[in-house]
Coordinates of C-alpha atoms and ligand atoms in Angstrom, one line a residue:
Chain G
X248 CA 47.5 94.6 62.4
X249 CA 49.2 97.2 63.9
X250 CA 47.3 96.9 67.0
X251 CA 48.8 93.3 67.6
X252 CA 52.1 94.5 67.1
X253 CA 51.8 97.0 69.9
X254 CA 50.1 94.8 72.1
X255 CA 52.7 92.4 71.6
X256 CA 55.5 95.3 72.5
X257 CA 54.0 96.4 75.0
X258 CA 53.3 92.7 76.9
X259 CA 55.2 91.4 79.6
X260 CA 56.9 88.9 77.9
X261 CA 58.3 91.5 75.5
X262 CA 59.3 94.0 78.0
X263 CA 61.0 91.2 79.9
X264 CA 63.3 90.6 76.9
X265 CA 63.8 94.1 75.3
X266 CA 64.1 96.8 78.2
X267 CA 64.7 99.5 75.7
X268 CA 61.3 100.4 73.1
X269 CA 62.1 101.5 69.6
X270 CA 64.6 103.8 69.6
X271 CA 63.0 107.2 69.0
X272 CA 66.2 109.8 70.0
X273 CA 69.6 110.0 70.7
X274 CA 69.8 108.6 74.3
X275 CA 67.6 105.6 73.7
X276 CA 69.4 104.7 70.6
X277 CA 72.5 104.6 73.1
X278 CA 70.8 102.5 75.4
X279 CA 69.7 99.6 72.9
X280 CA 73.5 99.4 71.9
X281 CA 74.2 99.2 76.0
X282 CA 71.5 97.1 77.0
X283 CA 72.1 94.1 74.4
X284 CA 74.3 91.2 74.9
X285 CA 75.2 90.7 71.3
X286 CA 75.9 94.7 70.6
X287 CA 77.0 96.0 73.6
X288 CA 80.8 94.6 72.6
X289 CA 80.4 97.1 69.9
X290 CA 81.2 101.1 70.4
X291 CA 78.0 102.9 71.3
X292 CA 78.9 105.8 68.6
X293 CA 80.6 105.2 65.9
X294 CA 82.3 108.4 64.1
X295 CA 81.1 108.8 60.8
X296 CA 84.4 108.5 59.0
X297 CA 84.2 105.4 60.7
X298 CA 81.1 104.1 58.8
X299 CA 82.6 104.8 55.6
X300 CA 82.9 102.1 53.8
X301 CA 86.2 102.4 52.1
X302 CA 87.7 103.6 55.4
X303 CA 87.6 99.9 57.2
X304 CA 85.9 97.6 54.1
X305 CA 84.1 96.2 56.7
X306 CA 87.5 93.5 56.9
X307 CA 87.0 92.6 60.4
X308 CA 83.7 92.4 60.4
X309 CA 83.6 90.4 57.2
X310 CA 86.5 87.9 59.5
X311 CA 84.3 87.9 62.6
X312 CA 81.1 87.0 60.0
X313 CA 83.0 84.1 58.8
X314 CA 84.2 82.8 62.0
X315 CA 80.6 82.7 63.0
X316 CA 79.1 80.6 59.6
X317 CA 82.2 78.6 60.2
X318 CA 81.6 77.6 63.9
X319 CA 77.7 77.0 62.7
X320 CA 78.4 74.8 59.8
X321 CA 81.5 73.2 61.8
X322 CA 79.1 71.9 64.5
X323 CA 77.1 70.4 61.5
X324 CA 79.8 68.4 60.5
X325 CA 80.7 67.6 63.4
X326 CA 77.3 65.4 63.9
X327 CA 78.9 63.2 60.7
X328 CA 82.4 63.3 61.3
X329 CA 84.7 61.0 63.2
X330 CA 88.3 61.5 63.8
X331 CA 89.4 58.1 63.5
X332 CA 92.0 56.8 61.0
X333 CA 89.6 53.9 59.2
X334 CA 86.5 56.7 59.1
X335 CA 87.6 59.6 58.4
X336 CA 87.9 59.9 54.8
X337 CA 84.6 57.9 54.5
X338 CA 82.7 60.0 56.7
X339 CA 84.2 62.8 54.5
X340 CA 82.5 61.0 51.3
X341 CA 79.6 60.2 53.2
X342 CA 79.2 63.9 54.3
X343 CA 79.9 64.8 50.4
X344 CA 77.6 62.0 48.9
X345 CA 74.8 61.1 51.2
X346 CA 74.1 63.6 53.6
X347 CA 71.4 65.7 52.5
X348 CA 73.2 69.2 52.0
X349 CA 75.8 68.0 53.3
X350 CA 78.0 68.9 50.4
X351 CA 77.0 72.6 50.9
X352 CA 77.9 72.5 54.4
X353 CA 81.3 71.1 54.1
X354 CA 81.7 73.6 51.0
X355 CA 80.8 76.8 52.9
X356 CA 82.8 75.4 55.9
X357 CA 85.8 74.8 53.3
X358 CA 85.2 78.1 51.3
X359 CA 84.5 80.3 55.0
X360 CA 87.7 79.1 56.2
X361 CA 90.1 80.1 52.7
X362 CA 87.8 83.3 53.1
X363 CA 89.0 84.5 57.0
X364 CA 92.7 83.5 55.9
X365 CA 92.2 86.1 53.3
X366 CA 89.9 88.7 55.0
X367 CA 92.0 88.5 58.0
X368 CA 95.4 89.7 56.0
X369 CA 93.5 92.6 54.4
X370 CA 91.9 93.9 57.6
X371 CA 95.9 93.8 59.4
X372 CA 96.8 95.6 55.9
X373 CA 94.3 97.8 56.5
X374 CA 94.9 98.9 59.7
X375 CA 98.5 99.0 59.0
X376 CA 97.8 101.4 56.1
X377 CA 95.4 103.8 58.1
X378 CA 97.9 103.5 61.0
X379 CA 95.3 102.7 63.2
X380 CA 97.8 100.6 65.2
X381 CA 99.7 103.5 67.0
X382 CA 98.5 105.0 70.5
X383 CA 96.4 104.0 72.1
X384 CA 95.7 100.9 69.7
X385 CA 99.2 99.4 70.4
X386 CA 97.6 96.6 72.3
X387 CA 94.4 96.0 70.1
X388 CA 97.2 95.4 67.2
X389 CA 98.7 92.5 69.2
X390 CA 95.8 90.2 70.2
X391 CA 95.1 91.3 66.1
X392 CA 98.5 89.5 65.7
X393 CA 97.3 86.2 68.3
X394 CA 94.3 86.4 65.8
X395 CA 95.8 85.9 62.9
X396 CA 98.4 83.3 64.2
X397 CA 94.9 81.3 65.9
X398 CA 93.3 81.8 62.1
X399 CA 96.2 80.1 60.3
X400 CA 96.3 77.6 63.4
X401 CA 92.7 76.7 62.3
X402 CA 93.4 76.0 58.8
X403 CA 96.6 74.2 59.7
X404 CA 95.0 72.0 62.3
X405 CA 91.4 71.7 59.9
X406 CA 93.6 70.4 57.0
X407 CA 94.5 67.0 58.5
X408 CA 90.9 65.5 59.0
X409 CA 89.8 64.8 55.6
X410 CA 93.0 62.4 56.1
X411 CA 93.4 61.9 52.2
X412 CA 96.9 62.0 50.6
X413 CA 96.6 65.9 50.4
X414 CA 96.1 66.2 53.8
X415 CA 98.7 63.5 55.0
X416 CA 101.2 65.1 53.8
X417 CA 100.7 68.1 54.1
X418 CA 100.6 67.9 57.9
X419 CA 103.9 65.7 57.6
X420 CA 105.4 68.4 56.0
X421 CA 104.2 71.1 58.3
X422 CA 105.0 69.5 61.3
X423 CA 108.3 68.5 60.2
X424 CA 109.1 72.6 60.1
X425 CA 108.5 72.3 63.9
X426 CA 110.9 69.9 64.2
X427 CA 113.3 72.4 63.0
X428 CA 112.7 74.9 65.3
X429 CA 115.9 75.7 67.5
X430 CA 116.3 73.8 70.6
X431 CA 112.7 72.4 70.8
X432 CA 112.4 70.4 67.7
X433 CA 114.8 67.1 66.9
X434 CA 116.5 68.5 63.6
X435 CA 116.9 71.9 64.7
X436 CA 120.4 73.5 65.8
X437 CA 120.9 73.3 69.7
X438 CA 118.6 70.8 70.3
X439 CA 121.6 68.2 71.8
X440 CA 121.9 70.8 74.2
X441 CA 118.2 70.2 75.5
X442 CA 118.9 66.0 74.9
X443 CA 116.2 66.8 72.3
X444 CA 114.9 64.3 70.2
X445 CA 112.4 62.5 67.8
X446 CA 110.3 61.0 71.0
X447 CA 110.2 64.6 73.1
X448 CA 110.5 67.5 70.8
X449 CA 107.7 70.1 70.1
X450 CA 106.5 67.6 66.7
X451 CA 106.3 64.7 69.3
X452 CA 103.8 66.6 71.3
X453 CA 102.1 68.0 68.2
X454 CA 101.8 64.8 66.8
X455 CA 101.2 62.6 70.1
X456 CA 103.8 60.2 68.5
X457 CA 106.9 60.0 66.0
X458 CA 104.8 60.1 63.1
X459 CA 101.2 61.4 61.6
X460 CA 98.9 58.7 62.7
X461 CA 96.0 58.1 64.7
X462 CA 97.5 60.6 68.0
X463 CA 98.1 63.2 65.8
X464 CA 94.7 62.9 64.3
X465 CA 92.1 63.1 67.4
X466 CA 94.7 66.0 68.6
X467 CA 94.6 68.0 65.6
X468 CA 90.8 67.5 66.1
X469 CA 90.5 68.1 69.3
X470 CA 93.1 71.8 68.9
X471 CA 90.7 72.4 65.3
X472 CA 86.9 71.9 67.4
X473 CA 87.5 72.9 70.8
X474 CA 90.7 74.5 71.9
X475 CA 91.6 77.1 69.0
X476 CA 87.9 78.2 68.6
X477 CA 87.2 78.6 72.1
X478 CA 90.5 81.0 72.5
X479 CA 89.7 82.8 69.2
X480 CA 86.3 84.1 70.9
X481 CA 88.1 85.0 73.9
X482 CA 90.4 87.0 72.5
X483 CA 87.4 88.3 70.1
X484 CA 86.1 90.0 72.7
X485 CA 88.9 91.2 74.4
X486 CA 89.6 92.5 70.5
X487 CA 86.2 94.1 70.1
X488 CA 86.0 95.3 73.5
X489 CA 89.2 97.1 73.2
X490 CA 88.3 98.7 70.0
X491 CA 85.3 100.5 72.1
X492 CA 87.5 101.6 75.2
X493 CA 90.0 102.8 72.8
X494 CA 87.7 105.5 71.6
X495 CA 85.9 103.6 68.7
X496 CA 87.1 102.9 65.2
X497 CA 90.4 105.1 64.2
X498 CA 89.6 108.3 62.5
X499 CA 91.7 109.5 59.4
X500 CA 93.7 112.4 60.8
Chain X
X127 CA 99.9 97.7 136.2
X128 CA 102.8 97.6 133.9
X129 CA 103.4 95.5 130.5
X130 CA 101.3 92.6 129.2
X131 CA 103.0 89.7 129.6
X132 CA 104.0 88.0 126.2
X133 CA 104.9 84.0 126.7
X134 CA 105.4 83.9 122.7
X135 CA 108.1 85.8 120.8
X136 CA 105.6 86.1 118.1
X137 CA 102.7 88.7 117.8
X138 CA 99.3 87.3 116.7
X139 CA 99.9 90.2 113.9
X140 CA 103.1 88.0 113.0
X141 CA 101.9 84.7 113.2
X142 CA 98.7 85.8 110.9
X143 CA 101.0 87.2 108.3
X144 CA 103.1 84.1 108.5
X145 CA 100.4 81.5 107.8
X146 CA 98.9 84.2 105.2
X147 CA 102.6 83.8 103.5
X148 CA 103.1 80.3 103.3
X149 CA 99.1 80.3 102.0
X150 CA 99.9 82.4 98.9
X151 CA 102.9 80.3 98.3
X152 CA 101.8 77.1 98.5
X153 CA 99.3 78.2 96.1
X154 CA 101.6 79.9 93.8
X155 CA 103.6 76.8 93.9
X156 CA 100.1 74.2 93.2
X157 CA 99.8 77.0 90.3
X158 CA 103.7 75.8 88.8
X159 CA 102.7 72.4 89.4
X160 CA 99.3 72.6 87.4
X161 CA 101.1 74.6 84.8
X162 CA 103.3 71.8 84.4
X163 CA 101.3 68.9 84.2
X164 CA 99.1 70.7 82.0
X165 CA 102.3 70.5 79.5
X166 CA 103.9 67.5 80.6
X167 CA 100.4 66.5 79.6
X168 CA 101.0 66.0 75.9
X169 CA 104.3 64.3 75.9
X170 CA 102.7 60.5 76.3
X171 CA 105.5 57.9 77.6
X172 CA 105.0 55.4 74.7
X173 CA 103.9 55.8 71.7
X174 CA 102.2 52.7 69.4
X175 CA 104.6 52.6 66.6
X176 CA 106.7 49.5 65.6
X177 CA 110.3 49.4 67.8
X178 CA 113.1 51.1 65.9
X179 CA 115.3 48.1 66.2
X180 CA 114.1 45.1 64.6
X181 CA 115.7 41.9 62.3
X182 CA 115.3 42.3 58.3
X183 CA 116.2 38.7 58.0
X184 CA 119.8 37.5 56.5
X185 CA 121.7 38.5 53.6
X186 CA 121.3 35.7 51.3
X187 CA 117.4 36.7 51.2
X188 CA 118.4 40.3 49.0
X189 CA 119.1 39.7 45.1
X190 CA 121.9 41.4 44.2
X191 CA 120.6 45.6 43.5
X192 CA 117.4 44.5 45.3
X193 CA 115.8 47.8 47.0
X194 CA 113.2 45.9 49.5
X195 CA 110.4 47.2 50.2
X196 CA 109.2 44.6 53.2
X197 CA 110.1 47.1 55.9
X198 CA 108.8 50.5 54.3
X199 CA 105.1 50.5 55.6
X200 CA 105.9 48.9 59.4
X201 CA 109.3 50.6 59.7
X202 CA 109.9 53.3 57.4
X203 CA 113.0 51.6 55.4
X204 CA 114.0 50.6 52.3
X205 CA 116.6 47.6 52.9
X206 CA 118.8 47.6 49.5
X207 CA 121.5 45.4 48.5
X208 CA 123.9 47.3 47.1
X209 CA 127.5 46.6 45.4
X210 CA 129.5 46.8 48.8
X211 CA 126.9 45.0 50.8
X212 CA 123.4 45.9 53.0
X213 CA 122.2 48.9 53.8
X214 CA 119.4 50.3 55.1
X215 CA 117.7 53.7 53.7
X216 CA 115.3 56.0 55.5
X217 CA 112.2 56.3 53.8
X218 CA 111.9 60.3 54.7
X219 CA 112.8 62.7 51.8
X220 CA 115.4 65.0 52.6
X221 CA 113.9 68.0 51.7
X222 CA 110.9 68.7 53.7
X223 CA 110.4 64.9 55.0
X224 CA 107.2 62.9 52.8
X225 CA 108.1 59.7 51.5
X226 CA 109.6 58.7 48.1
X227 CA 108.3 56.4 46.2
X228 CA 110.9 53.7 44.6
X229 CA 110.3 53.1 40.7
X230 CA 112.0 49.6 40.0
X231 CA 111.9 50.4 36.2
X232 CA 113.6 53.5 36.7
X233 CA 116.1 52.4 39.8
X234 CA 114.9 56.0 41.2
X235 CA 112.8 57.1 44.4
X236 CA 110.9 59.6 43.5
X237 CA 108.8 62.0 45.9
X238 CA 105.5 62.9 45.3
X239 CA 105.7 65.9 47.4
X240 CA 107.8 68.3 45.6
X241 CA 109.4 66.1 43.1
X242 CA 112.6 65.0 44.6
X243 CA 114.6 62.4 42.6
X244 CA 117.4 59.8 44.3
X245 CA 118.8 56.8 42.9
X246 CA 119.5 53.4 44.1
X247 CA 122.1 54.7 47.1
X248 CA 119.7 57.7 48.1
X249 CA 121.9 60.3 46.0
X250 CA 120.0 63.4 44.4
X251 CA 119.1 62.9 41.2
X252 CA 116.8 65.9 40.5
X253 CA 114.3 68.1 42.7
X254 CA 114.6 70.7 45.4
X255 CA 116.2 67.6 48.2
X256 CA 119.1 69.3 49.2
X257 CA 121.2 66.1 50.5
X258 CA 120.9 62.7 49.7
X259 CA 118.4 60.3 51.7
X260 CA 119.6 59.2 55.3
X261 CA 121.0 55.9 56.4
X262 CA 120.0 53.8 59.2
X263 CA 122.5 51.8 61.3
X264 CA 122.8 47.8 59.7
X265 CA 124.4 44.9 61.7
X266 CA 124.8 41.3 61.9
X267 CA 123.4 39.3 65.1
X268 CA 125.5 36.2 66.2
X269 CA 122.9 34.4 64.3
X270 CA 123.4 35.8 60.8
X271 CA 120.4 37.9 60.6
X272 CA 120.6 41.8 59.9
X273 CA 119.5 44.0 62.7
X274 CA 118.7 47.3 61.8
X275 CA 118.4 50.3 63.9
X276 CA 116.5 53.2 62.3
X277 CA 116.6 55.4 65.5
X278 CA 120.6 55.6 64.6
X279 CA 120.8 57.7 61.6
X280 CA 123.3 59.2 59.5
X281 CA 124.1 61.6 56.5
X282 CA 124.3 59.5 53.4
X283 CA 128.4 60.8 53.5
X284 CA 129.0 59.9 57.4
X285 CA 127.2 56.5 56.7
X286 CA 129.5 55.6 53.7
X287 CA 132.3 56.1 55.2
X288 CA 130.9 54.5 58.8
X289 CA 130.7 50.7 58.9
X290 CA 127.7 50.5 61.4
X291 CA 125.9 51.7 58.5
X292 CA 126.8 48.4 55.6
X293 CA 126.4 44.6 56.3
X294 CA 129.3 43.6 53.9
X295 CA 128.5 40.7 51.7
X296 CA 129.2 37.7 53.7
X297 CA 132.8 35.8 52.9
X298 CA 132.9 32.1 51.4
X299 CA 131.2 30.1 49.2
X300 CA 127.9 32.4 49.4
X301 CA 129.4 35.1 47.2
X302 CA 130.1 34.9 43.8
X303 CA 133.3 35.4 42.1
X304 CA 133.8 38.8 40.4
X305 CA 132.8 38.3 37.1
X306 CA 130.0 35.6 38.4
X307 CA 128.7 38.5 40.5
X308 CA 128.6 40.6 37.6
X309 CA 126.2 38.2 36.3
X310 CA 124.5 37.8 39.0
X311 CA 124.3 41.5 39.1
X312 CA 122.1 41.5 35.7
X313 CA 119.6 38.8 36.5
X314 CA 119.5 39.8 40.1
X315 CA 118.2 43.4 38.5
X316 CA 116.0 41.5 36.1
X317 CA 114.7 39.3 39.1
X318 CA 114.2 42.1 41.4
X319 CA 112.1 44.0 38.6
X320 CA 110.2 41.5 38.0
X321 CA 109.7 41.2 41.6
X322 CA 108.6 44.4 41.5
X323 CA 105.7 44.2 38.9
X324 CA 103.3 44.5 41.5
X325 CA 104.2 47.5 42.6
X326 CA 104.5 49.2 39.4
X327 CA 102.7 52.7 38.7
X328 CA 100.3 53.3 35.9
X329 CA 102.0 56.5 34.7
X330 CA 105.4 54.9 34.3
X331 CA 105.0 52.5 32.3
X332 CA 105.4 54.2 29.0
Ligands
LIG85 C1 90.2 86.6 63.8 C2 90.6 87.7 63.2 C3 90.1 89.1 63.4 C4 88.8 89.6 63.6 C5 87.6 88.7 63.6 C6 88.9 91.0 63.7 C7 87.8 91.8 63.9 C8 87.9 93.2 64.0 C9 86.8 94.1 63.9 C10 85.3 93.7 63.7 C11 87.3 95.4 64.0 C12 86.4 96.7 63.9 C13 86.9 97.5 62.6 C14 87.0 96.8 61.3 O1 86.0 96.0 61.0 O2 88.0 97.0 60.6 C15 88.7 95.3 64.3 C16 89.5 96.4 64.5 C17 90.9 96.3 64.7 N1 91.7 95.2 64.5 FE1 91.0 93.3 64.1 N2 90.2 91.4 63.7 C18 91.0 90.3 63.5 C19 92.4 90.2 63.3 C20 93.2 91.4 63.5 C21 94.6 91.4 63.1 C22 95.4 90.2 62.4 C23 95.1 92.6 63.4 C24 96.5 93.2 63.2 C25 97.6 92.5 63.6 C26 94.0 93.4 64.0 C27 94.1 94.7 64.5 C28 93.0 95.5 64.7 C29 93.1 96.9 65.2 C30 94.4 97.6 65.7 C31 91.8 97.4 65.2 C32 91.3 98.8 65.5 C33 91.2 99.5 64.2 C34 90.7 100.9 64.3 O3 90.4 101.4 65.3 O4 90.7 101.5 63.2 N3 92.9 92.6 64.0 N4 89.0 94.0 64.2
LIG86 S1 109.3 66.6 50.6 FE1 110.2 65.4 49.0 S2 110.4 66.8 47.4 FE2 109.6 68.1 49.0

């Protein structure tokens, strides 16, 4: 058996995929970490203080590990779901009540999504509390802040489509708070000056109308399953990236 | 033999950097422009909803205390007929905007959001609403038909105080006499009940 195994490693079509063998020493360990795609965004050494456990929890990884089962079993539903005002809640049941495992995907998709919210505080708590946001983090610590306004974004914008009563209203609430923003929304103070009202404040563009109906519907579906995600992995990288050039994770001082 | 003759007061140097110039800035300037049509983008120029002004036909067709709810799913309204005349509520509770729901048995809107109470006129009964409900500006066309105008609204205490906002009760034989309208009052608020059975909600009945 073991002979087909090296065979197989050391075939063309191996070769042609992993440059790097089994890492046997220091410098080829190095160079798998350099010469993948997927771990390359990730420091080549990490300190040991930075492997331990109770030093990061893992919290950002356990956010980027969500993001990734949520984009997965988002797709999924997406092959069921259809943003329109007389199918969406049906499509919802039908996803819940005909679709084989359909209800697990919606679950995990539902459960993934409360989860990030949660792990996404705790890893900005944590690197609060191990000060890992001073110099020459300062910058990491602000896309961690566009992170975590793009996570709650997700769950804002991801709330609307089951369009039940729950979701209704919740969204008319929410976007009634951006309405009162200053200036920009139609009940906030200042916005005479602007000539600001209910048909051209920031809820009228939120909404794609004067009230949650079918506008606001395909546009929170259209911000939840293409435009929030796809900035979230840009700044991802840029987030994971700059962990790396900043000289790897933090280390307790 | 002596200096090159120049026919242009411009070097080629200069006219290069020239044309270079007005490159970068007529692209800076298609940059602006694409910038703002990608924001202008999502401010569309109509939007489907019913027009804001429209005729809730005439007074005689509200029982005295009636709270209508004709105009509440097209126009977001309640059209009540209260002591002093017609007025027209907006359906959009004051605290953080859902809608109420009126409970004829009760003479209260109540909002299934947080809770918020109101009676008849839109006052706070209980709840976190901080003010009472808005009003929406009432009128009567030429032809005796009320024409309301729900893009004009007002605090429930400008709009009391402001006739734009109440159709009075017209004058003549259509109204009733004092203590005939008290009458009228009762059955009007047993007739608009019962009006109202259809509507009713499983939880208050009891
Ligand atoms: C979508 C949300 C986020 C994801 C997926 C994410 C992911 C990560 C990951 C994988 C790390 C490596 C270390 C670790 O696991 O703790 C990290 C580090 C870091 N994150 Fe985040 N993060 C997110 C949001 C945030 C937020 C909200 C902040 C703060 C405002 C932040 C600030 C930082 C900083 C400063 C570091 C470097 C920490 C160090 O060197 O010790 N991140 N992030
Ligand atoms: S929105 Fe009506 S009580 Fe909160």
């Amino acid at each position: 058996m073991s002979g087909i195994g090296e065979r197989i490693r050391n075939g063309q079509l191996w070769k042609s995929i992993f440059r790097v063998g089994i890492p046997s020493d220091r410098r080829s360990r190095l160079q798998v970490i350099l010469h993948n795609f997927f771990l390359h965004l990730h420091p080549t050494r990490v300190a040991r203080s930075g492997l331990k456990m109770t030093y990061t929890f893992c919290l950002g990884g356990i956010s980027a590990f969500l993001f990734i089962l949520l984009t997965i079993t988002g797709v999924f539903l997406m092959f069921y779901y259809v943003p329109e005002v007389g199918r969406a809640y049906s499509d919802m049941k039908d996803i819940g009540f005909v679709v084989p495992f359909g209800r697990v995907m919606r679950a995990l998709h539902r459960w993934a999504a409360h989860g990030m919210v949660i792990t996404v505080i705790l890893h900005m708590l944590r690197v609060a509390l191990t000060g890992s946001y001073k110099p020459p983090r300062e910058f990491n610590w602000v896309i961690g802040v566009s992170l975590l306004v793009l996570t709650l974004l997700l769950s804002f914008t991801g709330y609307l489509l089951p369009w039940d009563q729950l979701a209704f209203w919740a969204i008319t609430v929410g976007t009634n708070m951006a309405a009162a923003v200053p200036v920009a929304g139609h009940d906030g103070p200042f916005h005479e000056v602007a000539g600001v009202a209910v048909d051209n404040d920031v809820r009228y563009a939120l909404l794609g109308g004067i009230e949650v109906g079918p506008n606001a519907l395909i546009r929170f579906y259209v911000l939840h399953c293409v435009a929030l995600p796809l900035i979230a992995v840009v700044l991802m990288g840029v987030h994971f990236w700059r962990v790396r050039k900043d000289g790897g994770i933090s280390r307790p001082l | 033999m002596g200096e090159p003759m120049i026919r242009s007061s411009m070097t080629r140097r200069q006219f290069g950097a020239r044309v270079l110039r007005a490159g970068w800035w007529s692209l800076a300037l298609t940059g602006i422009a694409a910038a703002w049509a990608s924001v202008r983008f999502f401010w569309p120029r109509t939007s489907y909803t019913p027009p804001t002004r429209f005729l809730a036909g005439r007074p005689e067709d509200y029982g005295p205390g009636e709270v209508s709810l004709r105009y509440l799913e097209s126009h977001r309204v309640w059209v009540v007929r209260g002591d002093g005349g017609i007025f027209a509520i907006v359906a959009r509770c004051s605290h953080l905007g859902c809608r109420p729901n009126w409970f004829a048995e009760e003479r209260r809107f109540k909002c299934p959001c947080h809770g918020s109470n109101f009676d008849a006129e839109g006052r706070v009964i209980a709840g976190p609403a901080p003010r009472p409900l808005k009003r929406a500006a009432v009128s009567l066309t030429p032809e005796g038909q009320i024409l309301v105008d729900s893009a004009d609204q007002a605090e429930h205490a400008d709009a009391v105080r402001d006739p734009s906002f109440l159709v009075p009760l017209a004058e003549g034989p259509r109204r009733p006499s004092a203590e005939a309208h008290g009458r009228a009052r009762d059955e009007g608020a047993a007739a608009s009940e019962a009006s109202f059975s259809g509507h009713r909600w499983k939880g208050d009945l009891a």
